[in-house]
mmCIF file of C-alpha atoms in Angstrom:
data_model
loop_
_atom_site.group_PDB
_atom_site.id
_atom_site.type_symbol
_atom_site.label_atom_id
_atom_site.label_comp_id
_atom_site.label_asym_id
_atom_site.label_seq_id
_atom_site.Cartn_x
_atom_site.Cartn_y
_atom_site.Cartn_z
ATOM 1 C CA MET A 685 27.396 4.901 -56.100
ATOM 2 C CA SER A 686 26.523 4.316 -52.456
ATOM 3 C CA THR A 687 23.245 2.725 -51.667
ATOM 4 C CA ARG A 688 20.640 4.076 -49.525
ATOM 5 C CA ARG A 689 21.236 1.467 -46.946
ATOM 6 C CA ALA A 690 24.862 2.596 -46.741
ATOM 7 C CA VAL A 691 24.063 6.304 -46.019
ATOM 8 C CA LEU A 692 21.526 5.260 -43.332
ATOM 9 C CA ASN A 693 24.324 2.964 -41.739
ATOM 10 C CA CYS A 694 26.560 5.892 -41.879
ATOM 11 C CA PHE A 695 23.718 8.157 -39.961
ATOM 12 C CA ARG A 696 23.473 5.448 -37.258
ATOM 13 C CA ARG A 697 27.176 4.637 -36.726
ATOM 14 C CA HIS A 698 28.356 8.329 -36.120
ATOM 15 C CA GLN A 699 27.611 10.994 -33.838
ATOM 16 C CA ARG A 700 29.200 14.341 -35.142
ATOM 17 C CA PHE A 701 27.952 15.665 -38.426
ATOM 18 C CA VAL A 702 28.710 19.071 -40.356
ATOM 19 C CA LEU A 703 26.206 19.873 -43.254
ATOM 20 C CA THR A 704 27.366 22.350 -45.876
ATOM 21 C CA THR A 705 26.259 23.331 -49.476
ATOM 22 C CA HIS A 706 27.360 25.603 -52.146
ATOM 23 C CA ILE A 707 28.288 29.145 -52.463
ATOM 24 C CA LYS A 708 25.346 31.460 -52.852
ATOM 25 C CA PRO A 709 22.960 29.035 -51.538
ATOM 26 C CA ASP A 710 19.393 28.777 -53.075
ATOM 27 C CA GLY A 711 16.155 27.120 -51.793
ATOM 28 C CA ASP A 712 17.129 23.622 -52.541
ATOM 29 C CA ALA A 713 20.678 23.884 -51.009
ATOM 30 C CA LEU A 714 19.249 25.393 -47.741
ATOM 31 C CA GLY A 715 16.057 23.575 -47.581
ATOM 32 C CA SER A 716 17.873 20.150 -47.878
ATOM 33 C CA GLN A 717 20.643 21.237 -45.407
ATOM 34 C CA LEU A 718 17.990 22.318 -42.755
ATOM 35 C CA ALA A 719 15.817 19.296 -43.373
ATOM 36 C CA LEU A 720 18.621 16.642 -43.160
ATOM 37 C CA GLY A 721 20.074 18.729 -39.982
ATOM 38 C CA ARG A 722 16.615 18.498 -38.366
ATOM 39 C CA LEU A 723 16.488 14.820 -39.232
ATOM 40 C CA LEU A 724 19.826 14.092 -37.675
ATOM 41 C CA GLN A 725 19.031 16.017 -34.518
ATOM 42 C CA LYS A 726 15.797 13.791 -33.995
ATOM 43 C CA MET A 727 18.137 10.962 -34.047
ATOM 44 C CA GLY A 728 20.216 12.398 -31.094
ATOM 45 C CA HIS A 729 23.179 13.546 -33.053
ATOM 46 C CA ASP A 730 25.527 16.615 -32.886
ATOM 47 C CA VAL A 731 24.755 18.514 -36.025
ATOM 48 C CA TYR A 732 26.763 21.712 -37.015
ATOM 49 C CA LEU A 733 25.449 23.872 -40.089
ATOM 50 C CA ILE A 734 27.844 26.176 -41.864
ATOM 51 C CA ASN A 735 27.961 27.706 -45.449
ATOM 52 C CA SER A 736 30.522 29.913 -47.090
ATOM 53 C CA ASP A 737 27.806 32.512 -47.918
ATOM 54 C CA PRO A 738 24.664 33.805 -45.955
ATOM 55 C CA PRO A 739 21.178 32.842 -47.254
ATOM 56 C CA PRO A 740 19.716 35.305 -49.604
ATOM 57 C CA SER A 741 17.108 37.690 -48.026
ATOM 58 C CA ASN A 742 14.086 36.154 -49.382
ATOM 59 C CA LEU A 743 14.914 32.569 -47.568
ATOM 60 C CA THR A 744 16.062 33.996 -43.792
ATOM 61 C CA TRP A 745 12.385 33.179 -42.686
ATOM 62 C CA ILE A 746 12.802 29.262 -43.117
ATOM 63 C CA PRO A 747 12.522 27.599 -39.723
ATOM 64 C CA GLY A 748 15.931 26.639 -38.282
ATOM 65 C CA ILE A 749 17.922 29.017 -40.584
ATOM 66 C CA GLU A 750 19.618 30.637 -37.656
ATOM 67 C CA GLN A 751 21.340 27.659 -37.011
ATOM 68 C CA VAL A 752 23.299 28.087 -40.206
ATOM 69 C CA GLU A 753 26.771 29.867 -39.690
ATOM 70 C CA VAL A 754 28.782 31.710 -42.191
ATOM 71 C CA PHE A 755 32.307 30.574 -42.300
ATOM 72 C CA ASN A 756 34.774 33.209 -41.136
ATOM 73 C CA GLY A 757 37.864 31.234 -40.867
ATOM 74 C CA ALA A 758 37.391 31.392 -36.839
ATOM 75 C CA LEU A 759 39.402 28.696 -35.071
ATOM 76 C CA ALA A 760 36.318 27.221 -33.410
ATOM 77 C CA GLN A 761 34.639 26.624 -36.721
ATOM 78 C CA ARG A 762 37.613 24.957 -38.373
ATOM 79 C CA GLU A 763 37.821 22.771 -35.053
ATOM 80 C CA ARG A 764 34.344 21.705 -35.539
ATOM 81 C CA ILE A 765 34.854 20.745 -39.214
ATOM 82 C CA ASP A 766 38.304 19.020 -38.387
ATOM 83 C CA GLN A 767 36.783 17.071 -35.466
ATOM 84 C CA ALA A 768 33.344 15.911 -37.384
ATOM 85 C CA ASP A 769 32.785 12.109 -37.964
ATOM 86 C CA VAL A 770 31.007 13.038 -41.231
ATOM 87 C CA ILE A 771 30.830 16.062 -43.562
ATOM 88 C CA CYS A 772 27.689 16.142 -45.627
ATOM 89 C CA VAL A 773 27.826 18.214 -48.662
ATOM 90 C CA LEU A 774 24.337 18.823 -50.349
ATOM 91 C CA ASP A 775 23.532 20.118 -53.540
ATOM 92 C CA THR A 776 26.888 20.504 -55.269
ATOM 93 C CA ASN A 777 29.346 17.793 -56.280
ATOM 94 C CA ALA A 778 32.575 20.042 -56.761
ATOM 95 C CA LEU A 779 35.061 21.035 -54.067
ATOM 96 C CA ASP A 780 35.503 24.411 -55.413
ATOM 97 C CA ARG A 781 31.469 25.187 -55.186
ATOM 98 C CA LEU A 782 32.114 25.227 -51.183
ATOM 99 C CA GLY A 783 33.896 28.609 -51.565
ATOM 100 C CA ASP A 784 36.185 29.337 -48.646
ATOM 101 C CA LEU A 785 35.104 26.459 -46.757
ATOM 102 C CA ALA A 786 36.700 24.094 -49.392
ATOM 103 C CA PRO A 787 40.219 23.826 -47.868
ATOM 104 C CA ALA A 788 38.839 23.175 -44.446
ATOM 105 C CA VAL A 789 36.541 20.462 -45.572
ATOM 106 C CA GLU A 790 39.281 18.666 -47.781
ATOM 107 C CA ALA A 791 41.735 18.786 -44.992
ATOM 108 C CA SER A 792 39.267 17.281 -42.329
ATOM 109 C CA ARG A 793 39.787 13.404 -41.537
ATOM 110 C CA ALA A 794 36.008 13.151 -41.566
ATOM 111 C CA ARG A 795 34.101 10.775 -44.032
ATOM 112 C CA LYS A 796 32.733 12.912 -46.829
ATOM 113 C CA LEU A 797 29.082 12.100 -47.778
ATOM 114 C CA LEU A 798 27.492 13.643 -51.057
ATOM 115 C CA ILE A 799 23.887 13.986 -51.454
ATOM 116 C CA ASP A 800 23.031 15.568 -54.850
ATOM 117 C CA HIS A 801 21.252 15.573 -58.148
ATOM 118 C CA HIS A 802 23.663 16.953 -60.277
ATOM 119 C CA THR A 803 25.731 15.161 -63.071
ATOM 120 C CA SER A 804 29.311 13.947 -62.670
ATOM 121 C CA PRO A 805 30.079 14.105 -59.168
ATOM 122 C CA GLU A 806 33.867 14.591 -58.224
ATOM 123 C CA ASP A 807 35.503 11.392 -56.814
ATOM 124 C CA TRP A 808 36.664 12.657 -53.374
ATOM 125 C CA PHE A 809 33.612 11.614 -51.605
ATOM 126 C CA ASP A 810 33.548 8.232 -49.414
ATOM 127 C CA LEU A 811 29.657 7.996 -49.889
ATOM 128 C CA GLN A 812 27.497 9.237 -52.557
ATOM 129 C CA TYR A 813 23.770 9.264 -52.694
ATOM 130 C CA VAL A 814 23.080 10.897 -56.153
ATOM 131 C CA ARG A 815 20.351 10.603 -58.593
ATOM 132 C CA ASP A 816 20.647 13.083 -61.342
ATOM 133 C CA THR A 817 17.068 12.411 -62.540
ATOM 134 C CA ALA A 818 15.548 13.655 -58.977
ATOM 135 C CA SER A 819 13.733 16.916 -59.153
ATOM 136 C CA SER A 820 15.945 18.233 -56.284
ATOM 137 C CA THR A 821 18.346 17.489 -53.516
ATOM 138 C CA GLY A 822 15.214 17.885 -51.241
ATOM 139 C CA GLU A 823 13.676 14.879 -52.982
ATOM 140 C CA LEU A 824 16.465 12.676 -52.144
ATOM 141 C CA VAL A 825 16.503 13.925 -48.563
ATOM 142 C CA TYR A 826 12.838 13.297 -48.258
ATOM 143 C CA GLU A 827 13.649 9.646 -49.303
ATOM 144 C CA LEU A 828 16.110 9.450 -46.518
ATOM 145 C CA VAL A 829 13.791 10.861 -43.848
ATOM 146 C CA CYS A 830 11.152 8.362 -44.810
ATOM 147 C CA ALA A 831 13.802 5.592 -44.705
ATOM 148 C CA VAL A 832 14.506 6.436 -41.148
ATOM 149 C CA ASP A 833 11.033 7.177 -39.979
ATOM 150 C CA PRO A 834 8.421 9.360 -41.885
ATOM 151 C CA ASN A 835 6.618 10.201 -38.608
ATOM 152 C CA LEU A 836 9.626 12.392 -37.894
ATOM 153 C CA ILE A 837 8.398 15.124 -40.423
ATOM 154 C CA ASP A 838 7.105 17.977 -38.511
ATOM 155 C CA HIS A 839 6.161 21.394 -39.637
ATOM 156 C CA GLU A 840 9.830 22.786 -39.721
ATOM 157 C CA LEU A 841 11.115 19.587 -41.674
ATOM 158 C CA ALA A 842 8.193 19.684 -44.038
ATOM 159 C CA THR A 843 8.594 23.333 -44.749
ATOM 160 C CA ALA A 844 12.307 23.104 -45.490
ATOM 161 C CA LEU A 845 11.618 20.089 -47.781
ATOM 162 C CA TYR A 846 8.890 21.987 -49.676
ATOM 163 C CA VAL A 847 11.042 25.116 -50.274
ATOM 164 C CA ALA A 848 13.690 22.802 -51.458
ATOM 165 C CA ILE A 849 11.537 20.959 -54.141
ATOM 166 C CA MET A 850 9.345 23.917 -55.052
ATOM 167 C CA THR A 851 12.083 26.229 -55.662
ATOM 168 C CA ASP A 852 14.246 23.887 -57.780
ATOM 169 C CA THR A 853 11.297 22.829 -59.946
ATOM 170 C CA GLY A 854 10.364 26.277 -60.758
ATOM 171 C CA SER A 855 7.118 26.109 -58.767
ATOM 172 C CA PHE A 856 6.516 22.670 -59.977
ATOM 173 C CA ARG A 857 7.004 23.615 -63.679
ATOM 174 C CA PHE A 858 9.867 21.819 -64.901
ATOM 175 C CA ASN A 859 9.838 18.470 -66.685
ATOM 176 C CA THR A 860 11.659 16.887 -63.461
ATOM 177 C CA VAL A 861 8.194 16.951 -61.912
ATOM 178 C CA THR A 862 6.857 13.358 -61.595
ATOM 179 C CA PRO A 863 3.829 11.891 -60.206
ATOM 180 C CA THR A 864 6.296 10.900 -57.265
ATOM 181 C CA VAL A 865 7.117 14.340 -56.589
ATOM 182 C CA HIS A 866 3.572 15.355 -56.423
ATOM 183 C CA ARG A 867 2.779 12.430 -54.080
ATOM 184 C CA ILE A 868 5.880 13.756 -51.827
ATOM 185 C CA VAL A 869 4.572 17.446 -51.787
ATOM 186 C CA ALA A 870 0.993 15.923 -50.860
ATOM 187 C CA ASP A 871 2.716 14.123 -47.832
ATOM 188 C CA LEU A 872 4.420 17.146 -46.669
ATOM 189 C CA LEU A 873 1.378 19.199 -47.000
ATOM 190 C CA GLU A 874 -0.555 16.734 -44.729
ATOM 191 C CA ARG A 875 2.329 16.123 -42.325
ATOM 192 C CA GLY A 876 3.462 19.638 -42.011
ATOM 193 C CA GLY A 877 0.286 21.637 -42.127
ATOM 194 C CA LEU A 878 1.970 23.956 -44.661
ATOM 195 C CA SER A 879 0.205 27.182 -46.378
ATOM 196 C CA THR A 880 1.503 26.871 -49.864
ATOM 197 C CA GLU A 881 0.319 30.696 -50.412
ATOM 198 C CA ALA A 882 2.430 31.727 -47.325
ATOM 199 C CA ILE A 883 5.501 30.063 -48.468
ATOM 200 C CA HIS A 884 5.325 31.151 -52.182
ATOM 201 C CA SER A 885 4.672 34.625 -51.071
ATOM 202 C CA ALA A 886 7.602 34.717 -48.772
ATOM 203 C CA ILE A 887 9.971 33.785 -51.259
ATOM 204 C CA PHE A 888 8.698 35.279 -54.495
ATOM 205 C CA ASP A 889 6.670 38.514 -53.374
ATOM 206 C CA THR A 890 9.863 40.196 -52.313
ATOM 207 C CA ARG A 891 10.724 42.635 -55.213
ATOM 208 C CA THR A 892 12.191 45.836 -54.389
ATOM 209 C CA PRO A 893 11.737 49.213 -56.519
ATOM 210 C CA GLU A 894 15.252 48.865 -57.521
ATOM 211 C CA SER A 895 14.799 45.454 -58.757
ATOM 212 C CA MET A 896 11.800 46.134 -60.786
ATOM 213 C CA ARG A 897 13.621 49.374 -62.310
ATOM 214 C CA LEU A 898 16.464 46.845 -63.418
ATOM 215 C CA LEU A 899 14.179 44.493 -65.002
ATOM 216 C CA GLY A 900 12.647 47.317 -66.898
ATOM 217 C CA LEU A 901 16.010 48.198 -68.491
ATOM 218 C CA ALA A 902 16.801 44.497 -68.951
ATOM 219 C CA LEU A 903 13.482 43.918 -70.717
ATOM 220 C CA ARG A 904 13.890 47.077 -73.022
ATOM 221 C CA ASN A 905 17.091 45.551 -74.298
ATOM 222 C CA LEU A 906 16.154 41.846 -74.543
ATOM 223 C CA GLN A 907 17.376 40.161 -77.853
ATOM 224 C CA LEU A 908 16.239 37.146 -79.913
ATOM 225 C CA ARG A 909 18.295 35.050 -81.819
ATOM 226 C CA TYR A 910 18.060 31.843 -84.021
ATOM 227 C CA ASP A 911 14.673 32.259 -85.414
ATOM 228 C CA GLY A 912 13.338 33.561 -81.942
ATOM 229 C CA ARG A 913 14.188 30.223 -80.208
ATOM 230 C CA VAL A 914 16.859 31.885 -78.145
ATOM 231 C CA ALA A 915 16.384 34.969 -75.958
ATOM 232 C CA TYR A 916 18.973 36.791 -73.988
ATOM 233 C CA MET A 917 19.263 39.772 -71.578
ATOM 234 C CA VAL A 918 22.444 41.510 -70.432
ATOM 235 C CA LEU A 919 22.939 43.198 -67.056
ATOM 236 C CA SER A 920 25.616 45.633 -67.191
ATOM 237 C CA ARG A 921 27.541 47.164 -63.876
ATOM 238 C CA ARG A 922 26.300 50.468 -65.456
ATOM 239 C CA MET A 923 22.707 49.259 -65.066
ATOM 240 C CA PHE A 924 23.270 48.318 -61.458
ATOM 241 C CA ASN A 925 24.657 51.546 -60.697
ATOM 242 C CA GLU A 926 21.821 53.394 -62.462
ATOM 243 C CA THR A 927 19.136 51.578 -60.544
ATOM 244 C CA GLY A 928 20.606 50.915 -57.255
ATOM 245 C CA ALA A 929 19.891 47.097 -57.488
ATOM 246 C CA SER A 930 21.973 44.475 -56.269
ATOM 247 C CA THR A 931 22.717 41.005 -57.895
ATOM 248 C CA GLU A 932 20.286 39.502 -55.407
ATOM 249 C CA ASP A 933 17.432 41.514 -56.999
ATOM 250 C CA THR A 934 17.938 39.664 -60.431
ATOM 251 C CA GLU A 935 16.400 36.396 -59.010
ATOM 252 C CA GLY A 936 13.803 35.152 -61.432
ATOM 253 C CA PHE A 937 14.502 37.589 -64.372
ATOM 254 C CA ILE A 938 15.492 34.760 -66.662
ATOM 255 C CA ASN A 939 11.943 33.160 -66.380
ATOM 256 C CA HIS A 940 10.537 36.259 -68.228
ATOM 257 C CA LEU A 941 12.444 35.443 -71.382
ATOM 258 C CA LEU A 942 11.138 31.703 -71.250
ATOM 259 C CA SER A 943 7.538 33.072 -71.283
ATOM 260 C CA ILE A 944 8.002 34.499 -74.686
ATOM 261 C CA ARG A 945 6.141 32.571 -77.332
ATOM 262 C CA GLY A 946 8.397 30.262 -79.306
ATOM 263 C CA VAL A 947 11.501 30.878 -77.057
ATOM 264 C CA ARG A 948 12.988 27.409 -75.963
ATOM 265 C CA VAL A 949 16.383 28.896 -74.577
ATOM 266 C CA ALA A 950 16.977 31.982 -72.274
ATOM 267 C CA LEU A 951 20.355 33.310 -71.425
ATOM 268 C CA LEU A 952 20.948 36.025 -68.686
ATOM 269 C CA PHE A 953 24.377 37.695 -68.648
ATOM 270 C CA THR A 954 25.224 39.346 -65.441
ATOM 271 C CA GLU A 955 28.304 41.511 -65.121
ATOM 272 C CA ILE A 956 29.576 41.553 -61.480
ATOM 273 C CA GLU A 957 32.940 42.932 -60.165
ATOM 274 C CA LYS A 958 35.142 39.807 -60.968
ATOM 275 C CA GLY A 959 33.533 38.798 -64.396
ATOM 276 C CA VAL A 960 30.377 37.630 -65.762
ATOM 277 C CA LYS A 961 27.736 35.230 -64.508
ATOM 278 C CA ILE A 962 25.746 33.277 -67.299
ATOM 279 C CA SER A 963 22.488 31.872 -66.550
ATOM 280 C CA PHE A 964 21.332 29.128 -69.012
ATOM 281 C CA ARG A 965 17.484 28.064 -69.047
ATOM 282 C CA SER A 966 15.604 26.000 -71.453
ATOM 283 C CA LYS A 967 12.479 23.986 -72.425
ATOM 284 C CA GLY A 968 12.178 20.308 -73.448
ATOM 285 C CA ASP A 969 15.202 18.734 -75.307
ATOM 286 C CA TYR A 970 17.183 21.911 -75.795
ATOM 287 C CA HIS A 971 19.775 20.731 -73.172
ATOM 288 C CA VAL A 972 21.991 23.665 -71.905
ATOM 289 C CA ASN A 973 24.275 21.786 -69.402
ATOM 290 C CA GLU A 974 27.092 20.929 -71.890
ATOM 291 C CA TRP A 975 26.981 24.383 -73.381
ATOM 292 C CA ALA A 976 27.443 25.874 -69.912
ATOM 293 C CA ARG A 977 30.391 23.223 -69.168
ATOM 294 C CA ALA A 978 32.098 24.791 -72.266
ATOM 295 C CA PHE A 979 32.301 27.871 -70.422
ATOM 296 C CA GLY A 980 33.589 26.372 -67.088
ATOM 297 C CA GLY A 981 30.180 26.067 -65.594
ATOM 298 C CA GLY A 982 27.613 23.195 -65.600
ATOM 299 C CA GLY A 983 24.230 22.123 -64.164
ATOM 300 C CA HIS A 984 21.139 20.464 -65.253
ATOM 301 C CA ARG A 985 19.844 19.642 -68.784
ATOM 302 C CA ASN A 986 17.427 22.618 -68.598
ATOM 303 C CA ALA A 987 18.956 24.871 -65.812
ATOM 304 C CA ALA A 988 22.813 25.562 -65.701
ATOM 305 C CA GLY A 989 25.144 28.300 -65.231
ATOM 306 C CA ALA A 990 28.709 29.508 -65.665
ATOM 307 C CA PHE A 991 30.848 32.372 -64.286
ATOM 308 C CA VAL A 992 33.927 33.555 -66.421
ATOM 309 C CA GLU A 993 36.447 35.702 -64.567
ATOM 310 C CA ASN A 994 37.778 38.863 -66.025
ATOM 311 C CA ALA A 995 35.578 38.430 -69.140
ATOM 312 C CA ALA A 996 34.791 41.213 -71.477
ATOM 313 C CA LEU A 997 31.089 41.473 -71.386
ATOM 314 C CA ASP A 998 30.209 42.096 -75.053
ATOM 315 C CA ALA A 999 32.976 39.521 -76.524
ATOM 316 C CA LEU A 1000 31.657 37.049 -74.113
ATOM 317 C CA VAL A 1001 27.992 37.475 -75.243
ATOM 318 C CA ASP A 1002 28.960 37.072 -78.900
ATOM 319 C CA ALA A 1003 30.984 34.015 -78.154
ATOM 320 C CA VAL A 1004 28.354 32.183 -76.212
ATOM 321 C CA LEU A 1005 25.662 32.891 -78.712
ATOM 322 C CA ALA A 1006 28.012 31.879 -81.549
ATOM 323 C CA ALA A 1007 28.808 28.638 -79.813
ATOM 324 C CA ALA A 1008 25.024 27.616 -79.367
ATOM 325 C CA PRO A 1009 24.682 25.253 -82.430
ATOM 326 C CA ARG A 1010 27.649 23.104 -81.255
ATOM 327 C CA TYR A 1011 25.734 22.220 -78.248
ATOM 328 C CA LEU A 1012 22.201 22.685 -79.581
ATOM 329 C CA PRO A 1013 21.954 20.984 -82.890
ATOM 330 C CA GLN A 1014 18.160 22.080 -83.269
ATOM 331 C CA LEU A 1015 19.711 25.483 -83.891
ATOM 332 C CA GLU A 1016 22.130 24.573 -86.723
ATOM 333 C CA ALA A 1017 19.802 25.420 -89.596
ATOM 334 C CA SER A 1018 18.416 28.605 -88.046
ATOM 335 C CA SER A 1019 19.189 32.153 -88.789
ATOM 336 C CA ALA A 1020 21.047 33.565 -85.958
ATOM 337 C CA GLY A 1021 20.593 37.118 -86.306
ATOM 338 C CA ASN A 1022 23.655 38.784 -85.121
ATOM 339 C CA ALA A 1023 25.102 35.383 -84.153
ATOM 340 C CA SER A 1024 25.592 33.619 -87.176
ATOM 341 C CA GLY A 1025 25.923 30.014 -85.770
ATOM 342 C CA THR A 1026 29.558 29.804 -86.761
ATOM 343 C CA LEU A 1027 32.243 31.303 -84.739
ATOM 344 C CA SER A 1028 33.987 34.165 -86.173
ATOM 345 C CA SER A 1029 37.835 34.054 -86.157
ATOM 346 C CA GLU A 1030 37.641 36.608 -83.037
ATOM 347 C CA ASP A 1031 35.018 34.715 -81.232
ATOM 348 C CA ALA A 1032 36.845 31.384 -81.809
ATOM 349 C CA SER A 1033 39.980 32.754 -80.433
ATOM 350 C CA TYR A 1034 38.097 33.815 -77.474
ATOM 351 C CA LEU A 1035 36.146 30.657 -76.817
ATOM 352 C CA SER A 1036 39.746 28.807 -77.235
ATOM 353 C CA ALA A 1037 41.417 31.133 -74.776
ATOM 354 C CA LEU A 1038 38.388 30.296 -72.092
ATOM 355 C CA LEU A 1039 38.645 26.531 -72.704
ATOM 356 C CA HIS A 1040 42.472 26.543 -72.505
ATOM 357 C CA GLN A 1041 41.891 28.732 -69.085
ATOM 358 C CA LYS A 1042 39.625 25.929 -67.899
ATOM 359 C CA SER A 1043 41.667 23.048 -69.078
ATOM 360 C CA GLN A 1044 44.592 24.613 -66.966
ATOM 361 C CA ALA A 1045 42.541 25.155 -63.833
ATOM 362 C CA SER A 1046 41.409 21.642 -64.055
ATOM 363 C CA SER A 1047 44.943 20.353 -64.438
ATOM 364 C CA THR A 1048 45.975 22.614 -61.489
ATOM 365 C CA ALA A 1049 43.122 21.101 -59.371
ATOM 366 C CA SER A 1050 43.876 17.578 -60.040
#
């Protein structure tokens, strides 16, 4: 693992930087990218911000967001990536999470720098500034900014870092929030003159009528399993068609499940065109990252996700629920309701096929 000094030396020795992040970028991804970009610009560097996907509509107000290009394969974009001295990847440690940008990033002769707070980074990076106990990638970028010069923190930089940290800590509710995190936020508020109410409203008070109708359908069909400790909702394509909602409208749905008394684990299954997205959230020592990894995903102990291509929705729901006690020993003695806690032969076959598919994909990638 690279030291902070090695990363700072990289900043000082090179001139042309490309900054990117994962597909479907969230607040931590974009906030960290924009904040680091502003730091490097203040240091006098040439900075190019580019992602595979556009920002979600509730984050398009962040100062500097207009600088972020969406990759479309244009020759000029490929040349900027190829001619970079350093490509910095933020908030994701896997090449395939860069989406359409991945081949261009991989082919570039630039040094590859990772700044991230997820576990098990891939080994193709030349430098890594990683700490999986950090609340967010934004926290790590803040450390780098302060190591250069904390007086460089202005309103725009403070706003980007506040968005990064606030969104990835669930508005400061997750157990990754330490006294250090609160001190960082206090510093950002003082230096940036931020309005926390305005930022929170801009991000979260953006529901559409279609989103609320979809949430109503989902809540009507929520299910509890394992003595009420696991709650889940299913969003089918039929529900999207019926309400006119989009997948972007589902942001925050899963948090309603964790607010139910006694629930320790929440799951949201979202059926989209090419498969099913699974969101995992949990409290305390109910760690869900290995559970998500079993279905081709990953993430943090209390927040993870997976995407299963061409999955049959009902069969996948049953398989995921039935697999729960393998990864959450606290559930082994629980009554699972419709999910018994032991895999049926059908679910076992389905899970085996998924894991085999994942293994083949990993072998191909390596």
